[in-house]
Tab-separated table of C-alpha atoms in Angstrom:
chain	number	residue	atom	x	y	z
H	1	MET	CA	0.247	-0.070	-0.029
H	2	LYS	CA	2.538	2.468	0.690
H	3	ARG	CA	4.638	1.470	-2.030
H	4	ASN	CA	1.511	2.348	-4.169
H	5	SER	CA	1.263	5.818	-2.450
H	6	THR	CA	4.756	6.521	-3.006
H	7	LYS	CA	3.747	5.572	-6.805
H	8	THR	CA	1.062	8.714	-6.646
H	9	ILE	CA	2.454	10.481	-4.971
H	10	THR	CA	5.621	10.693	-7.158
H	11	LEU	CA	3.122	10.477	-10.159
H	12	LEU	CA	1.553	13.588	-9.138
H	13	SER	CA	4.764	15.699	-8.309
H	14	GLY	CA	5.695	14.328	-11.342
H	15	ILE	CA	2.922	16.075	-13.248
H	16	ILE	CA	2.803	19.420	-11.038
H	17	LEU	CA	6.699	20.357	-12.175
H	18	LEU	CA	5.505	19.493	-15.516
H	19	LEU	CA	2.341	21.495	-15.534
H	20	ILE	CA	4.861	24.669	-13.504
H	21	ALA	CA	7.370	24.478	-16.170
H	22	SER	CA	5.206	24.324	-19.057
H	23	THR	CA	3.151	27.660	-17.670
H	24	THR	CA	6.518	28.980	-17.669
H	25	ILE	CA	7.259	28.714	-21.516
H	26	VAL	CA	4.355	29.182	-22.814
H	27	LYS	CA	4.823	32.687	-20.904
H	28	ALA	CA	8.121	33.169	-22.356
H	29	GLN	CA	6.661	32.189	-25.483
H	30	TYR	CA	3.947	34.417	-25.161
H	31	SER	CA	6.307	37.357	-24.158
H	32	ASN	CA	8.251	36.952	-26.778
H	33	ASP	CA	5.713	36.895	-29.437
H	34	ASP	CA	3.808	40.397	-27.877
H	35	GLU	CA	7.530	41.665	-28.865
H	36	SER	CA	7.889	40.301	-32.234
H	37	ASP	CA	4.802	39.436	-33.260
H	38	GLN	CA	5.291	43.644	-33.727
H	39	LYS	CA	7.222	43.531	-36.810
H	40	ASN	CA	6.063	46.604	-38.840
H	41	ILE	CA	5.975	50.171	-38.169
H	42	VAL	CA	4.753	53.106	-40.488
H	43	LYS	CA	6.405	55.999	-40.092
H	44	TRP	CA	6.462	60.036	-41.437
H	45	ASN	CA	8.836	62.075	-41.468
H	46	ILE	CA	7.227	65.725	-40.092
H	47	PRO	CA	10.411	68.317	-40.568
H	48	ALA	CA	10.406	67.166	-44.227
H	49	LEU	CA	7.434	69.795	-44.288
H	50	LEU	CA	9.335	72.451	-44.171
H	51	LEU	CA	10.471	72.091	-48.006
H	52	LYS	CA	7.500	71.396	-48.894
H	53	ASN	CA	8.043	67.432	-48.351
H	54	TYR	CA	5.777	64.965	-47.725
H	55	SER	CA	7.937	61.921	-46.562
H	56	PHE	CA	6.841	58.594	-45.533
H	57	GLN	CA	8.236	55.181	-44.558
H	58	TYR	CA	7.365	51.358	-44.161
H	59	GLU	CA	10.043	49.247	-41.939
H	60	ARG	CA	9.358	45.522	-41.386
H	61	SER	CA	11.407	43.609	-38.994
H	62	ILE	CA	13.080	40.138	-40.202
H	63	LYS	CA	15.322	39.097	-37.251
H	64	GLN	CA	15.965	40.756	-34.329
H	65	LYS	CA	18.754	42.905	-35.019
H	66	ILE	CA	17.644	43.034	-38.962
H	67	SER	CA	15.029	44.657	-40.239
H	68	VAL	CA	14.289	46.077	-44.364
H	69	ALA	CA	12.853	49.687	-45.088
H	70	VAL	CA	11.066	51.743	-48.294
H	71	GLY	CA	10.485	54.962	-48.193
H	72	PHE	CA	8.195	57.558	-50.167
H	73	ARG	CA	8.935	61.097	-50.735
H	74	PHE	CA	6.919	63.621	-53.048
H	75	SER	CA	6.366	66.893	-53.362
H	76	PRO	CA	3.453	68.816	-55.427
H	77	LYS	CA	4.749	71.194	-58.152
H	78	SER	CA	4.899	74.656	-55.674
H	79	LYS	CA	7.380	77.505	-55.967
H	80	LEU	CA	10.909	76.890	-54.601
H	81	PRO	CA	11.197	75.904	-50.966
H	82	LEU	CA	12.160	79.106	-49.020
H	83	SER	CA	12.417	80.675	-52.052
H	84	SER	CA	10.891	84.420	-49.580
H	85	VAL	CA	14.152	83.501	-47.772
H	86	ILE	CA	16.372	83.581	-51.268
H	87	GLU	CA	14.899	86.514	-52.354
H	88	ASP	CA	16.102	88.373	-49.328
H	89	GLN	CA	19.730	87.967	-49.899
H	90	ILE	CA	19.171	89.081	-53.061
H	91	GLU	CA	19.428	93.292	-53.495
H	92	ASP	CA	20.484	94.189	-56.706
H	93	ASP	CA	19.257	92.080	-59.137
H	94	ASP	CA	15.154	92.435	-59.689
H	95	GLN	CA	15.444	90.321	-62.917
H	96	LEU	CA	16.786	87.367	-60.314
H	97	ARG	CA	13.736	88.218	-57.802
H	98	GLU	CA	11.318	87.572	-60.495
H	99	ASN	CA	12.463	84.470	-61.495
H	100	ILE	CA	13.088	82.468	-58.165
H	101	LYS	CA	9.224	83.332	-57.799
H	102	LYS	CA	8.304	81.803	-61.199
H	103	PHE	CA	10.177	78.933	-60.796
H	104	LYS	CA	8.633	76.054	-59.881
H	105	THR	CA	9.626	72.232	-58.983
H	106	SER	CA	7.870	69.159	-58.151
H	107	ASN	CA	9.971	65.596	-57.229
H	108	PHE	CA	9.123	62.036	-55.991
H	109	ALA	CA	11.944	59.246	-54.977
H	110	ILE	CA	11.685	55.847	-52.905
H	111	THR	CA	14.436	54.483	-50.569
H	112	PRO	CA	15.164	50.653	-49.447
H	113	GLU	CA	17.209	49.863	-47.256
H	114	VAL	CA	18.512	47.665	-44.817
H	115	ARG	CA	18.958	48.024	-41.346
H	116	PHE	CA	21.038	46.684	-39.027
H	117	TYR	CA	20.932	47.625	-35.423
H	118	LEU	CA	23.503	47.469	-32.502
H	119	GLY	CA	20.924	48.007	-29.460
H	120	GLN	CA	18.462	45.521	-27.836
H	121	GLY	CA	15.515	44.635	-29.229
H	122	PHE	CA	13.201	44.744	-31.827
H	123	PHE	CA	13.410	48.000	-34.266
H	124	LYS	CA	15.339	49.877	-30.924
H	125	GLY	CA	18.859	51.608	-30.606
H	126	PHE	CA	21.362	53.177	-32.917
H	127	TYR	CA	21.666	51.637	-36.801
H	128	VAL	CA	23.347	51.707	-40.008
H	129	ALA	CA	21.073	50.904	-43.194
H	130	PRO	CA	22.492	51.277	-46.212
H	131	PHE	CA	20.245	52.794	-48.695
H	132	VAL	CA	19.684	52.909	-52.648
H	133	ARG	CA	17.595	56.179	-53.934
H	134	TYR	CA	16.204	56.342	-57.413
H	135	ALA	CA	14.132	60.221	-57.717
H	136	ARG	CA	13.137	62.471	-60.058
H	137	TYR	CA	12.163	66.369	-60.019
H	138	THR	CA	10.350	68.425	-62.172
H	139	ALA	CA	10.876	72.014	-62.849
H	140	GLU	CA	9.767	74.282	-64.452
H	141	VAL	CA	11.752	78.304	-65.015
H	142	PRO	CA	12.566	80.562	-66.946
H	143	PHE	CA	15.228	81.676	-68.703
H	144	ASP	CA	17.412	85.273	-69.455
H	145	PHE	CA	19.339	86.061	-72.206
H	146	GLU	CA	20.050	89.341	-73.928
H	147	VAL	CA	19.495	90.104	-77.613
H	148	GLU	CA	21.615	93.094	-79.811
H	149	ASP	CA	19.755	94.571	-82.306
H	150	PRO	CA	21.527	94.330	-85.537
H	151	VAL	CA	20.584	97.582	-87.008
H	152	THR	CA	20.223	99.474	-83.470
H	153	GLN	CA	22.970	97.339	-81.365
H	154	ASP	CA	20.284	97.892	-78.549
H	155	ILE	CA	20.395	95.407	-76.333
H	156	ARG	CA	16.805	94.018	-74.305
H	157	MET	CA	15.867	90.991	-72.529
H	158	GLU	CA	14.256	88.133	-73.218
H	159	THR	CA	12.865	85.288	-71.423
H	160	MET	CA	12.891	81.598	-72.746
H	161	PRO	CA	10.601	80.000	-70.321
H	162	LEU	CA	11.832	75.882	-69.738
H	163	GLU	CA	10.502	72.879	-68.543
H	164	GLY	CA	11.657	69.287	-67.990
H	165	ASN	CA	12.972	66.940	-65.011
H	166	ILE	CA	15.812	65.338	-63.740
H	167	THR	CA	16.759	61.786	-63.086
H	168	ALA	CA	18.493	60.558	-60.127
H	169	PHE	CA	19.779	56.919	-59.034
H	170	THR	CA	22.267	57.439	-55.793
H	171	GLY	CA	23.939	55.272	-52.906
H	172	GLY	CA	24.488	55.557	-49.421
H	173	VAL	CA	24.567	54.684	-45.438
H	174	LEU	CA	21.787	56.593	-43.120
H	175	PHE	CA	23.403	56.228	-39.707
H	176	GLY	CA	20.542	56.910	-37.092
H	177	SER	CA	18.941	56.117	-33.868
H	178	GLN	CA	15.289	54.819	-32.855
H	179	TRP	CA	13.154	54.426	-29.964
H	180	VAL	CA	10.079	52.692	-29.122
H	181	ILE	CA	7.792	54.550	-26.249
H	182	GLY	CA	5.067	51.689	-24.867
H	183	LYS	CA	4.393	49.148	-27.350
H	184	ARG	CA	3.123	51.135	-30.383
H	185	VAL	CA	5.383	54.389	-30.871
H	186	ALA	CA	8.766	54.671	-32.370
H	187	ILE	CA	11.065	58.108	-33.088
H	188	ASP	CA	13.094	57.501	-35.617
H	189	TRP	CA	16.145	60.143	-35.755
H	190	TRP	CA	18.037	59.958	-39.004
H	191	ILE	CA	21.102	61.755	-38.129
H	192	LEU	CA	23.014	61.374	-41.545
H	193	GLY	CA	22.713	59.606	-44.984
H	194	PRO	CA	25.060	61.277	-47.187
H	195	ASN	CA	24.316	59.576	-50.733
H	196	TYR	CA	26.566	60.010	-54.143
H	197	GLY	CA	25.339	58.707	-57.767
H	198	SER	CA	24.342	60.170	-61.276
H	199	SER	CA	22.347	61.513	-62.916
H	200	ASN	CA	20.769	62.911	-66.282
H	201	GLY	CA	17.383	64.746	-67.574
H	202	ASP	CA	16.532	67.483	-70.584
H	203	ILE	CA	15.003	70.715	-70.030
H	204	SER	CA	12.899	72.503	-73.237
H	205	GLY	CA	10.925	75.552	-73.961
H	206	GLN	CA	8.415	76.394	-77.085
H	207	LYS	CA	8.480	79.802	-78.290
H	208	THR	CA	8.868	80.785	-81.565
H	209	LEU	CA	12.928	82.868	-82.460
H	210	SER	CA	14.261	85.380	-84.522
H	211	PRO	CA	17.477	84.316	-86.454
H	212	GLU	CA	19.144	86.594	-83.784
H	213	GLU	CA	17.220	85.390	-80.778
H	214	GLN	CA	18.221	81.915	-81.819
H	215	GLN	CA	22.149	82.968	-82.075
H	216	ALA	CA	21.932	85.291	-78.558
H	217	LEU	CA	20.235	81.868	-77.019
H	218	ARG	CA	23.036	79.201	-78.549
H	219	ASP	CA	25.505	81.452	-77.393
H	220	THR	CA	24.413	81.668	-74.026
H	221	LEU	CA	23.555	78.370	-73.856
H	222	GLU	CA	27.283	77.660	-74.817
H	223	ASP	CA	28.084	79.108	-71.634
H	224	LEU	CA	27.002	76.196	-69.978
H	225	ASP	CA	29.301	73.752	-71.894
H	226	ASP	CA	31.906	75.289	-68.952
H	227	LEU	CA	30.212	73.815	-66.106
H	228	PRO	CA	31.971	71.803	-64.074
H	229	ILE	CA	31.289	67.812	-64.216
H	230	VAL	CA	28.530	68.888	-65.467
H	231	LYS	CA	28.022	67.193	-69.745
H	232	THR	CA	25.614	69.157	-71.250
H	233	LYS	CA	23.867	69.439	-74.930
H	234	SER	CA	22.067	72.623	-76.183
H	235	THR	CA	19.840	72.621	-79.912
H	236	VAL	CA	18.347	75.852	-80.566
H	237	ASP	CA	16.232	76.345	-83.353
H	238	GLY	CA	12.890	78.419	-84.797
H	239	ASN	CA	10.844	76.971	-82.606
H	240	GLY	CA	12.742	76.882	-79.410
H	241	ALA	CA	15.355	74.824	-77.378
H	242	LYS	CA	16.101	71.768	-75.640
H	243	VAL	CA	19.199	71.252	-73.307
H	244	SER	CA	20.236	67.764	-72.275
H	245	PHE	CA	22.361	67.334	-69.552
H	246	ASN	CA	24.340	64.387	-67.146
H	247	GLY	CA	26.570	64.375	-64.548
H	248	PRO	CA	26.707	63.459	-60.453
H	249	TRP	CA	24.655	63.536	-58.029
H	250	ALA	CA	24.582	64.147	-54.098
H	251	GLY	CA	22.106	64.078	-51.201
H	252	LEU	CA	22.061	64.180	-47.698
H	253	ARG	CA	19.476	62.227	-45.840
H	254	ALA	CA	18.352	63.832	-42.108
H	255	GLY	CA	14.832	64.698	-40.354
H	256	ILE	CA	12.741	62.592	-37.591
H	257	SER	CA	10.101	60.398	-38.106
H	258	VAL	CA	6.793	59.475	-35.553
H	259	GLY	CA	5.361	55.971	-36.481
H	260	VAL	CA	3.125	53.342	-35.077
H	261	ARG	CA	4.080	49.692	-34.616
H	262	PHE	CA	2.013	47.100	-35.536
């Protein structure tokens, strides 16, 4: 009887220990899942609004200290950012100030990256993120050139309205730090993200030009060939002008994003 009782007590003790161990494992697994199941963050780079840009990023964790992200940035066509500040710095050139007022631009960019976190936990701490960026910029700008009258030799100013786009492809490394507040809120500080690559594009305009105006515009555009690094090619005829160019392109990423983790 004692032997059976001892076996029963031993069996019950084993079951109790197994239940305790199972409960502990389940709790630990639940705790880890509660952290690792929230593998996504959607963020908004708020300071970019100062430059009239709408910048968003989606980030997904693939390991505890590694994630992938893709950023989207766009700006509708509008005046040059901080144009009023630039105009205030120009005192003696009314024509240049007027051109700055008329200048309009827009842009779109997509930026995939891979992040390597150096801190503990998912999405937390200092990180290093290699990235590539595809960007496209559009511009509307009045181009001024001087024309000399062949008879009176008077000089007058003419304006050619130019419009076109630039496409840039760059690569770089972003250094930053991210904090997770509570379970849902993330703050991402893009400390510094230099990037470098190449660009190409063209701008053109249509306007009826006299032979004298064509030559004057052609001579002015040829001065662009003296620009360092950038290569340009221009054509002018009686219906307008076109300028094609290509060369290096550099940029810098920075900002603070606020996001929601889920």
